[in-house]
Amino acid sequence: MENKIRDLNDVLAEVNSVVAEACLKAGRSTDDIEIVGVTKTHGPEVVREAYEAGLQIFGENRLQEAAWKIPECGSGVEFHMIGHLQSNKIKAALPLFSAFHAVDSLKLLEKMEAACAEEGQRPEILLEVNVSGESSKYGLKPDEVDRVVERALEMHCITLSGLMTMAPFVPEAEQTRPVFAALRELRDRLQEDFEIGLPRLSMGMSNDYRVAVEEGATWIRLGSVLFGERPKWKPQQEYRWEP
Ligand SMILES: *Cc1c(COP(=O)(O)O)cnc(C)c1O
């Protein structure tokens, strides 16, 4: 256990130095970048160790798994939903997460607003944008985003705070740069056109976070670089979950 913690401390130091270098290159402050530790398929003990090593925010992408895991992680640990959320699971998800990175349709946003009003929750919402048009089946097309932002601004409970994207998988991290740059440019334009602040840019994963930070990421979602290869999730761990 002690060994593991030391390893994670080493890895975190390395990641932080990559972030610092990228910030220096881009003229940014490291204070503007937060690591979201992606702990999907890892158990609560991994979350606790990482929390003790200084990570404060964790990302999960499956509600059933998160609903089992989060209560086991103790207080003070903040979780973000980084994966696609099904609308029939919104109510179960709201009390677990302080932010939702992957809101990818107007319909989902409207349902979240209604549920937030009912439950008295005010999570941060990021719109997932499929910038490259090929990265995944999820995400708004860039030309759909304005309409969703317009509607979001009329809502009272959800707080629209930024944009998220998944870069397509490519052999060289450098090839993701245009995708991250495009998300930042879209964010900048929305801020101007709607006269709003959208401070969060959730982009960059283990293989490409350096480039993402250079292009303006504020939340980098890191799994394997921190926690190693992901174990297979054992479905029996979900049996305790009751919606
Ligand atoms: C799994 C996952 C990550 C982390 O991926 P790594 O390559 O292990 O860093 C980031 N974002 C999302 C949405 C994920 O599902």
mmCIF file of C-alpha atoms in Angstrom, residues 14-161:
data_model
loop_
_atom_site.group_PDB
_atom_site.id
_atom_site.type_symbol
_atom_site.label_atom_id
_atom_site.label_comp_id
_atom_site.label_asym_id
_atom_site.label_seq_id
_atom_site.Cartn_x
_atom_site.Cartn_y
_atom_site.Cartn_z
ATOM 1 C CA GLU A 14 5.591 13.789 -13.515
ATOM 2 C CA VAL A 15 2.149 14.756 -14.776
ATOM 3 C CA ASN A 16 2.357 18.081 -12.965
ATOM 4 C CA SER A 17 5.698 18.825 -14.573
ATOM 5 C CA VAL A 18 4.306 18.082 -18.036
ATOM 6 C CA VAL A 19 1.403 20.414 -17.239
ATOM 7 C CA ALA A 20 3.791 23.090 -15.971
ATOM 8 C CA GLU A 21 5.870 22.876 -19.142
ATOM 9 C CA ALA A 22 2.797 23.089 -21.351
ATOM 10 C CA CYS A 23 1.605 26.100 -19.353
ATOM 11 C CA LEU A 24 4.945 27.819 -19.717
ATOM 12 C CA LYS A 25 4.880 27.248 -23.461
ATOM 13 C CA ALA A 26 1.337 28.587 -23.742
ATOM 14 C CA GLY A 27 1.720 31.450 -21.270
ATOM 15 C CA ARG A 28 -0.859 30.022 -18.898
ATOM 16 C CA SER A 29 -0.976 29.644 -15.138
ATOM 17 C CA THR A 30 -0.918 26.116 -13.716
ATOM 18 C CA ASP A 31 -3.598 27.299 -11.272
ATOM 19 C CA ASP A 32 -6.071 27.143 -14.154
ATOM 20 C CA ILE A 33 -5.655 23.423 -14.736
ATOM 21 C CA GLU A 34 -7.237 20.743 -12.581
ATOM 22 C CA ILE A 35 -6.772 17.008 -12.965
ATOM 23 C CA VAL A 36 -9.890 14.898 -13.014
ATOM 24 C CA GLY A 37 -8.723 11.439 -11.930
ATOM 25 C CA VAL A 38 -10.657 8.933 -14.017
ATOM 26 C CA THR A 39 -11.266 5.974 -11.715
ATOM 27 C CA LYS A 40 -13.751 3.977 -13.779
ATOM 28 C CA THR A 41 -13.380 0.232 -13.120
ATOM 29 C CA HIS A 42 -11.070 0.930 -10.169
ATOM 30 C CA GLY A 43 -12.301 0.362 -6.649
ATOM 31 C CA PRO A 44 -12.898 2.966 -3.938
ATOM 32 C CA GLU A 45 -9.487 2.227 -2.390
ATOM 33 C CA VAL A 46 -7.841 3.685 -5.505
ATOM 34 C CA VAL A 47 -9.905 6.842 -5.128
ATOM 35 C CA ARG A 48 -8.971 7.155 -1.478
ATOM 36 C CA GLU A 49 -5.260 6.700 -2.136
ATOM 37 C CA ALA A 50 -5.338 9.275 -4.891
ATOM 38 C CA TYR A 51 -7.256 11.670 -2.683
ATOM 39 C CA GLU A 52 -4.598 11.313 -0.036
ATOM 40 C CA ALA A 53 -1.977 11.983 -2.697
ATOM 41 C CA GLY A 54 -3.701 15.292 -3.442
ATOM 42 C CA LEU A 55 -6.217 14.649 -6.205
ATOM 43 C CA GLN A 56 -9.553 16.242 -5.414
ATOM 44 C CA ILE A 57 -11.778 15.551 -8.397
ATOM 45 C CA PHE A 58 -12.624 12.164 -9.826
ATOM 46 C CA GLY A 59 -14.406 11.186 -13.004
ATOM 47 C CA GLU A 60 -16.722 8.251 -13.588
ATOM 48 C CA ASN A 61 -18.527 7.310 -16.763
ATOM 49 C CA ARG A 62 -21.051 4.684 -15.703
ATOM 50 C CA LEU A 63 -23.811 5.563 -13.310
ATOM 51 C CA GLN A 64 -24.340 2.129 -11.811
ATOM 52 C CA GLU A 65 -20.683 1.757 -11.013
ATOM 53 C CA ALA A 66 -20.443 5.270 -9.590
ATOM 54 C CA ALA A 67 -23.547 4.872 -7.461
ATOM 55 C CA TRP A 68 -21.953 1.889 -5.792
ATOM 56 C CA LYS A 69 -18.458 3.366 -5.535
ATOM 57 C CA ILE A 70 -18.984 6.980 -4.475
ATOM 58 C CA PRO A 71 -20.547 6.309 -1.059
ATOM 59 C CA GLU A 72 -17.552 4.042 -0.315
ATOM 60 C CA CYS A 73 -15.038 6.823 -0.922
ATOM 61 C CA GLY A 74 -15.626 8.933 2.159
ATOM 62 C CA SER A 75 -16.433 12.600 2.448
ATOM 63 C CA GLY A 76 -14.628 15.453 0.729
ATOM 64 C CA VAL A 77 -14.152 13.598 -2.548
ATOM 65 C CA GLU A 78 -15.735 15.328 -5.509
ATOM 66 C CA PHE A 79 -17.007 13.361 -8.495
ATOM 67 C CA HIS A 80 -17.784 14.419 -12.029
ATOM 68 C CA MET A 81 -19.840 12.468 -14.535
ATOM 69 C CA ILE A 82 -17.647 12.382 -17.634
ATOM 70 C CA GLY A 83 -19.625 9.893 -19.702
ATOM 71 C CA HIS A 84 -22.895 9.948 -21.559
ATOM 72 C CA LEU A 85 -25.874 10.155 -19.217
ATOM 73 C CA GLN A 86 -29.125 8.420 -20.069
ATOM 74 C CA SER A 87 -32.103 10.605 -19.325
ATOM 75 C CA ASN A 88 -33.827 7.950 -17.209
ATOM 76 C CA LYS A 89 -30.835 8.059 -14.841
ATOM 77 C CA ILE A 90 -30.675 11.812 -14.251
ATOM 78 C CA LYS A 91 -32.363 11.727 -10.858
ATOM 79 C CA ALA A 92 -30.087 9.014 -9.555
ATOM 80 C CA ALA A 93 -27.038 10.853 -10.881
ATOM 81 C CA LEU A 94 -27.747 14.356 -9.543
ATOM 82 C CA PRO A 95 -26.840 13.767 -5.892
ATOM 83 C CA LEU A 96 -23.591 12.006 -6.850
ATOM 84 C CA PHE A 97 -21.880 14.512 -9.123
ATOM 85 C CA SER A 98 -20.968 18.193 -8.913
ATOM 86 C CA ALA A 99 -20.417 18.480 -12.656
ATOM 87 C CA PHE A 100 -21.560 16.771 -15.839
ATOM 88 C CA HIS A 101 -19.041 16.927 -18.679
ATOM 89 C CA ALA A 102 -20.921 15.172 -21.427
ATOM 90 C CA VAL A 103 -24.322 16.763 -21.922
ATOM 91 C CA ASP A 104 -24.863 16.143 -25.579
ATOM 92 C CA SER A 105 -28.433 17.025 -26.510
ATOM 93 C CA LEU A 106 -30.986 19.721 -25.899
ATOM 94 C CA LYS A 107 -33.429 17.075 -24.774
ATOM 95 C CA LEU A 108 -31.069 15.836 -22.078
ATOM 96 C CA LEU A 109 -30.345 19.393 -20.969
ATOM 97 C CA GLU A 110 -34.046 20.149 -20.636
ATOM 98 C CA LYS A 111 -34.625 17.007 -18.615
ATOM 99 C CA MET A 112 -31.692 17.868 -16.378
ATOM 100 C CA GLU A 113 -33.070 21.353 -15.789
ATOM 101 C CA ALA A 114 -36.439 19.901 -14.773
ATOM 102 C CA ALA A 115 -34.822 17.347 -12.463
ATOM 103 C CA CYS A 116 -32.510 19.960 -10.927
ATOM 104 C CA ALA A 117 -35.491 22.178 -10.189
ATOM 105 C CA GLU A 118 -37.267 19.289 -8.510
ATOM 106 C CA GLU A 119 -34.265 18.042 -6.542
ATOM 107 C CA GLY A 120 -32.788 21.436 -5.673
ATOM 108 C CA GLN A 121 -29.426 20.603 -7.260
ATOM 109 C CA ARG A 122 -27.207 23.032 -9.178
ATOM 110 C CA PRO A 123 -24.459 21.097 -10.939
ATOM 111 C CA GLU A 124 -22.074 22.579 -13.462
ATOM 112 C CA ILE A 125 -22.920 21.523 -16.984
ATOM 113 C CA LEU A 126 -20.539 21.176 -19.914
ATOM 114 C CA LEU A 127 -21.749 20.572 -23.427
ATOM 115 C CA GLU A 128 -19.959 17.761 -25.225
ATOM 116 C CA VAL A 129 -19.063 18.804 -28.733
ATOM 117 C CA ASN A 130 -18.036 16.367 -31.427
ATOM 118 C CA VAL A 131 -15.541 18.756 -32.969
ATOM 119 C CA SER A 132 -13.880 16.384 -35.386
ATOM 120 C CA GLY A 133 -17.108 14.807 -36.541
ATOM 121 C CA GLU A 134 -15.554 11.372 -36.144
ATOM 122 C CA SER A 135 -14.425 10.998 -32.551
ATOM 123 C CA SER A 136 -17.495 9.239 -31.174
ATOM 124 C CA LYS A 137 -21.171 8.753 -31.611
ATOM 125 C CA TYR A 138 -21.831 11.207 -28.804
ATOM 126 C CA GLY A 139 -21.562 14.960 -28.774
ATOM 127 C CA LEU A 140 -23.281 17.923 -30.365
ATOM 128 C CA LYS A 141 -22.246 18.951 -33.828
ATOM 129 C CA PRO A 142 -20.511 22.320 -33.669
ATOM 130 C CA ASP A 143 -23.377 23.957 -35.583
ATOM 131 C CA GLU A 144 -25.924 22.695 -33.029
ATOM 132 C CA VAL A 145 -24.234 24.298 -30.056
ATOM 133 C CA ASP A 146 -25.583 27.842 -30.391
ATOM 134 C CA ARG A 147 -29.162 26.701 -30.137
ATOM 135 C CA VAL A 148 -28.442 24.666 -27.013
ATOM 136 C CA VAL A 149 -26.557 27.530 -25.367
ATOM 137 C CA GLU A 150 -29.436 29.851 -26.142
ATOM 138 C CA ARG A 151 -31.857 27.514 -24.359
ATOM 139 C CA ALA A 152 -29.452 26.917 -21.465
ATOM 140 C CA LEU A 153 -29.337 30.640 -20.778
ATOM 141 C CA GLU A 154 -33.081 30.647 -20.203
ATOM 142 C CA MET A 155 -32.796 27.912 -17.576
ATOM 143 C CA HIS A 156 -32.656 28.674 -13.876
ATOM 144 C CA CYS A 157 -31.126 25.636 -12.206
ATOM 145 C CA ILE A 158 -28.363 24.316 -14.365
ATOM 146 C CA THR A 159 -25.175 26.333 -14.730
ATOM 147 C CA LEU A 160 -23.608 26.111 -18.145
ATOM 148 C CA SER A 161 -19.907 26.475 -17.466
#
